[in-house]
Amino acid sequence: MKTKLLLLSVFVTISSFLFAQQTKNITGKVRDENRQALIGATVLVKGTTIGTVTDEDGKYSLEVPSDAEAILISYIGYDEREIRIEAGRTVYDVQMTSSSISLNQVVVSVSKRSEKLLDAPASISVVGQSQLERNIVTTPIDQLKTTPGVDVMRTGLVSSNVVVRGFNNIFSGALLNVVDNRIGSVPSIRVNAYQLIPTSSLDIEKIEVVRGPASALYGPNATSGVIHIITKSPLDQEKNYMTTVAMTTGLTVLDKSYRQYNNNRKISGNVINFEGRHSAKFFKDRLGYKISGTYFQGQDYPNYDPREPNEGDSLVFGSVRDGQLFQWDTLQKFTHDSAGVAILDSAKFDIRRFHKDFFIRKWTADARVDIRPIKDITIILSGGVANSHNVELTGLGAGQAGGDKGGWTYWYFQARFKWKNLFIQYFINSSNAGKTYLIPQLSDATRNTYNSTSPPTPYPVQYLVDKSKLHVVQAQYSNYFFNKLNLIYGIDALMTRPNTEGTIDGRFEPIAKLNQIGGYVQADYQILTWFKLVGALRVDYNSIIKNVAASPRAAVVFKVKENHNIRLTYNRAFDSPNTLNQFLDLANGRIPNGINIRGIGNPYGWNYQYDENKNIQFITAPYQSAAGEWITYGDRSKNSENFNKMFDLLKMGFTAGKSSMDSALTVAVMNSAFGGISNKGGTIDSATMVAIDYANFATTRDFEGSKLNVANFQDLRKINNSYTSTLELGYKGLLFKKLSITVDAYWSRVSNYVSALSTASGAVMYDWKSYLGEKEPGGKLYDNLHAGDATLDKLLKPGLNNNPRFQNSSIVASDTS
């Protein structure tokens, strides 16, 4: 028995020794056409991830498998060289030939490993150094305007929405934004606010755009593709010290058509965009650092919404926290002067004159340290901060990002570790919205009110608090077997921690934490030199919707000849609902009857109220703080009761501040005007109900076009993952080393599509024609106002015309206009 154990030990030792000897070391030097050393050239064993880069003398040293067939040498701006490995030879000096354009670069975003662009099993474009240096941009994302398949929708000088192969809309999040392997979106609301990317354009090495689903490796929120911004490493630069400064300037002058919103002022502003970068490396490329920063200012293009306040209107800041109606900062709204006239006490309130500030101020700062203690280990520590003050469009209207001072601040910290084929990283993204607020959207009937004894009522405004964070831990490893099979596998953990202090997430704030955990594996098998199979599978768990999503991927790649590939791929990707989709609970105005307009998420589903016969019901407005009442849509039995409550409020409004005699006359006039209309037996008893998309009506004033068909209302299921299945046939080719051709034909199907904010519940109103009649003889209100010698008309019109409080009243608009 001892002999057998001894023989076994000897066998294992010899086997281990033989295995350890199955590599050999090759060396060499890489030069350009002028025999000058190329620093940072990539030397890669063909078909593997084994590689290195040349040092400051252009030299390299690389351990290669004994069965390796060739090495690939690449450098930006030069044609790639493939050198056959020969038996007994260990030194391979290489001279590179410059190319006029780089059309077959090394990319990393498709398979999360280095591979040639033409060999990647997906549709991908690269924005390289030549284009980056040629274009003058305000944000890095502007470099993609001419990239095929990319839709860049500008919403301002520094803000934009970008999608690939998808529907572009406000806050679109189907495209994954990545910066140096770090998710670049704002945490919690997961919006791609590209103006908050701290990276300077001077620091970008290249931008890779993967078109089509990429969830198999990247996880959720990559259904339309990935934009990967890759920055420069200070260890790979040619010189030990490098400093670059760039400045662009211009002048924005807007024509007089915009001046009505700015007190007839001429709007202009100097556009200044300053960028700077400094980097250095020491200790024979073992330690390097870089710092960069930007400053931008300029006048943005004005955009106005008719529902917004007018320039100079008053705003008062208060709270709609935790799903409540707006509350003033204090219950005591007014003080009174010596004559007893009510005065708004500005010392007790945050009151301002409304000014939609289109003057942009943006700055960023970024820093990074690269450490390479030994050849196969790299440690990278980086961090950055960005601050922006601008108007940002949202699904609930325009927002003043940063408010009147400060700005919206975003910062990150990232730590990366790479040892041979092992990659581990942790990063944190953090957001602080500062004094950001949504610009209120109100109808004409709820605009500022005035009379002789009470001050104007300001528009209620709530600051949007966002102090959310995203923590991410990721690990990935790759193996290479038999010079043909490459395996990549990894795990991701994303922990979203919203903190809106009850403003954006409202009543959902206590349950708004989100954890997502996913794992993936991809196999890349080169069966023949012209035939490759790719397969991948990813599984993710979402702690809120509590389900598991699977993302398979399969591809067949045919290399019909050198630099000509045909691929057939299938991908199933998914978008997981973000905390904004699930937990939004935010008001932004109310309709004239007092009902609050609220954007709300859908974590549990939406069920309408029904009566015992399954007929849909609506709730009446909470007039004078009274609780609303559920009424079946179409039930006219309480028409006059509900109408009279609103009519009483109108009377109170018209008589406010009047003497008792004037008040009595006003009430008499109004009662006469609505004689035969209000009260039991009036035309209001037979008035028909209509449901209105009030958000659309407030914008378009198209009453008929805003009607909703109540019969189409259906209970909504809770929000869930949205899946995109895509089948794609593509060709990539390089002709004459000068012309790159890409052709993609794809079919996609989306299930459980998550739309932008849409109307879930209409505003129920009475169709005015059914109880007021037409604005012509024979119409009930018209005949009342023009009875006899038009006495009522003469009495009513002066009071209305001299009282700006009701110049926008809906009743005025429907009588004598």
Phi, psi and omega in degrees: 000317178298322179298317180297319179295322179296315179297320179296318179296317178298319180297314180296318180297314179296319180297316180297320179296316180295320181296320181294336182270005184274028173225162175217157183260131175239150181226173178169183179224139181250126181233163174268191183293339179262015178068020177269144182295138174259114183270131177084014174293143182270130176242118188229135173290124186303132178080007180226177173258011179281123182192179178204182176231156181283151181272192185293345175260007182078008184269154176217158175218130189215131172276122183239149175300149182295338180262009179297140184263327185200162171241151179246130179243125182225150179203138184303129180090003181231150175294140178291141177248136174247122184244124178288138177271126184251148179297132177083354180256135182236349181247127181226094174275140187229137173249125183268150178247126182291146178247151181290324175217150181259107185248356181223060185286166172280130180237159181231351191277340183284309185247009183058033174205165182287132175200159180288145182305317182290339181268348183293135183277048178195166176277123186216144174235152180234127171264108187266186186300319183299317179288320180300320182282337184278327187270142173257119187227161176262336173220154181304330185291341178296342178294347186264006185301327183255010180283130182301137175080002181252128180253111179254112179257109181284131174244008179170179181296327183241359183240147181198161172244132186232133173223160174235124180052048181204184179272127180269132177204174180298132178063031178296131184234020182281348179258126181277123179260119184234136176235112182051050178070009180250132176300129188257003183280165177288130182297160178073288181282346172054036176270141176276082178273089189294337178289348179261011172284118184293346187292135174277148177299332179291342186260001184273128176277316177193164175235122178256133180241113176265117180268130179103169186303142181219024184291337184302327178251327187264345180087206185294157170074031174229035185289332180258348178146189183223134168252117183244111177268120183248123183263170185279144174266133178294339181283342183261001182283160186286318184257162179288329180229135178218133177226130180228135179227137178222144179216132174234150180213160179192187182225129175257122176232122182256145186285176189292346180297340179268351192287337181298337180270357184229040178053039177063020177280147173283126182266123177207165179187140177286130174268119180234126178229108182248134178223142179215149179213138175224138180215157180203158177220153186220174171051052178054051175066028178264339181220133178211157177217162174209149174224145179212160180199159179220155169219132180225138169216150180175163179272118180282166178284125183293144171219134186230147179243131182298344179276350182279161176299159174279156178303127179095350177295157183276142174239139173236135184261134181212218187220138166238029184301149173059033173079012182272164171291163185300133176240132175296163179299331177212158183286335180276099185281322191234151162248178182229145177276185184297334179272001178087009180278133182291136179229133176289124184278097184294340179289338183261355186225154174272084186249133181220159172277135184289130173215116178281107190270109180263007180275116186272136169230123182218136175217153179219157174213140184215144180215151182206143175235127176250131180235127177233079186296322173226174190302320190262001182243132175228131177240129182233126175242129182214156177200155181201164179217145177222147179221131183222138174238110182197173174271125182243130179277137179227175178290346178252018180110186182284145175240141176269094184292120181092349179068212183278345179206169181075235180159176175274124185249137179227135177219160179214159169223139184220135175233126181236143178226129179228125175228108185052249184260010179258132179229127178227138176211154170228139172213157177230132172249138182224147183228143172220109187286350179063228182264033179294142176211152173281133176289125186297148177237111184229158179279171177301324185288349180242019177285176186306142184244147183221147161201187191285337186247347179237143181287169178297144176272116183290163174287133177284133182225138178245128172295141178264109179273128173216103177240040187281161179221152174234121176254133182225133172237130183222145176219141180215144178220149179228145176234149177234124185239137169058021179061017182222328187251124178243124178249134175233129178216152184195177180218143180231144172227119180245125182237107181265128182236088179293148173211093181247005180053037175080005183273301182278317182269351173050233183292344182274353188310316183296340184245016190272006177289142183227128174242133177230127181233132182216152175225152184213159173214139177227135177245131179238109187242113179272091183294310177228168180298338182249008186217124182225141175248139177230130177221142181212153176214134177230143178231131181230145177242136181244123187286343181272306181276351171054053172217170181249130179250132179253137181234092177275156178213136178218142180211144173238125183241124178251125176260088187296328172195174183303128179069023176220111183236143172238136182227149172233122186229153171228134178224141170236111184244167180215151170252126174268139180298134179277177182294335177290318177299321187270324193238012175302134177207082193219129178266147176215051176124176178213154179277167190303332182278003175100351180289135183280134173270119189226132169272128186221141179285183185222067181280340186238355187100165182232119180244130177282163177271134181232154173273186184294342179262015178067025174270138184291146182239161174230160179255137181285161182293148180280070182298133175051041176070004177285148180293144178289167182231136178281127181230139178291131180300127182098346178283116186263005187295337181244022180303308185292324179297314180291320180295320182295328177297316177293322181296322178297321177296321178296321178297318179299322179293319182289332183265356181300128178082000181266158174291167182297325180292314179295324179296316180297319180295318180298316180297320179296318179298316182292320178297321178293320182297328182254020175297133182080359179252305180275176178068167180300138182088349178281173181296341180295334181299329182255011181296141179270149179267147174224149174257132187239136168283095191291328178299320178289319182295320181296333180272314188266338187060019179265095184295313182294318182288349181259003180289143179248146177270107184298332181297340181271354180292131178225148175301144183255136174288159178295153182293144184218182176299143174256129185249139176235118176255129186227130172248129189223138173240125185221156177228137174228130182213158179233118183253131174057018182059018183230340187233121178258132180236130176229128178232125180234130172236124185218155176233129182232147176227129182249131175239150183058042183299132178262112184274173171289175180305132179221163183288120177262333182220122181280163174271122182274127181226171171267136176291111191303327181295330185286344178230337176265333183083178180287162178275058183198165179309134185105337174284136188300309180293322180299313182295322178297317183288334183249023180292143177058237181266026176062035180300315181298321180299317182291324180288323187280319187296316180299320180297322181287318183292331182268359182244095184298344180300326185244019178292340179253013183296143180292332178290317177302318182295343184249011179248285191258004184289000000 
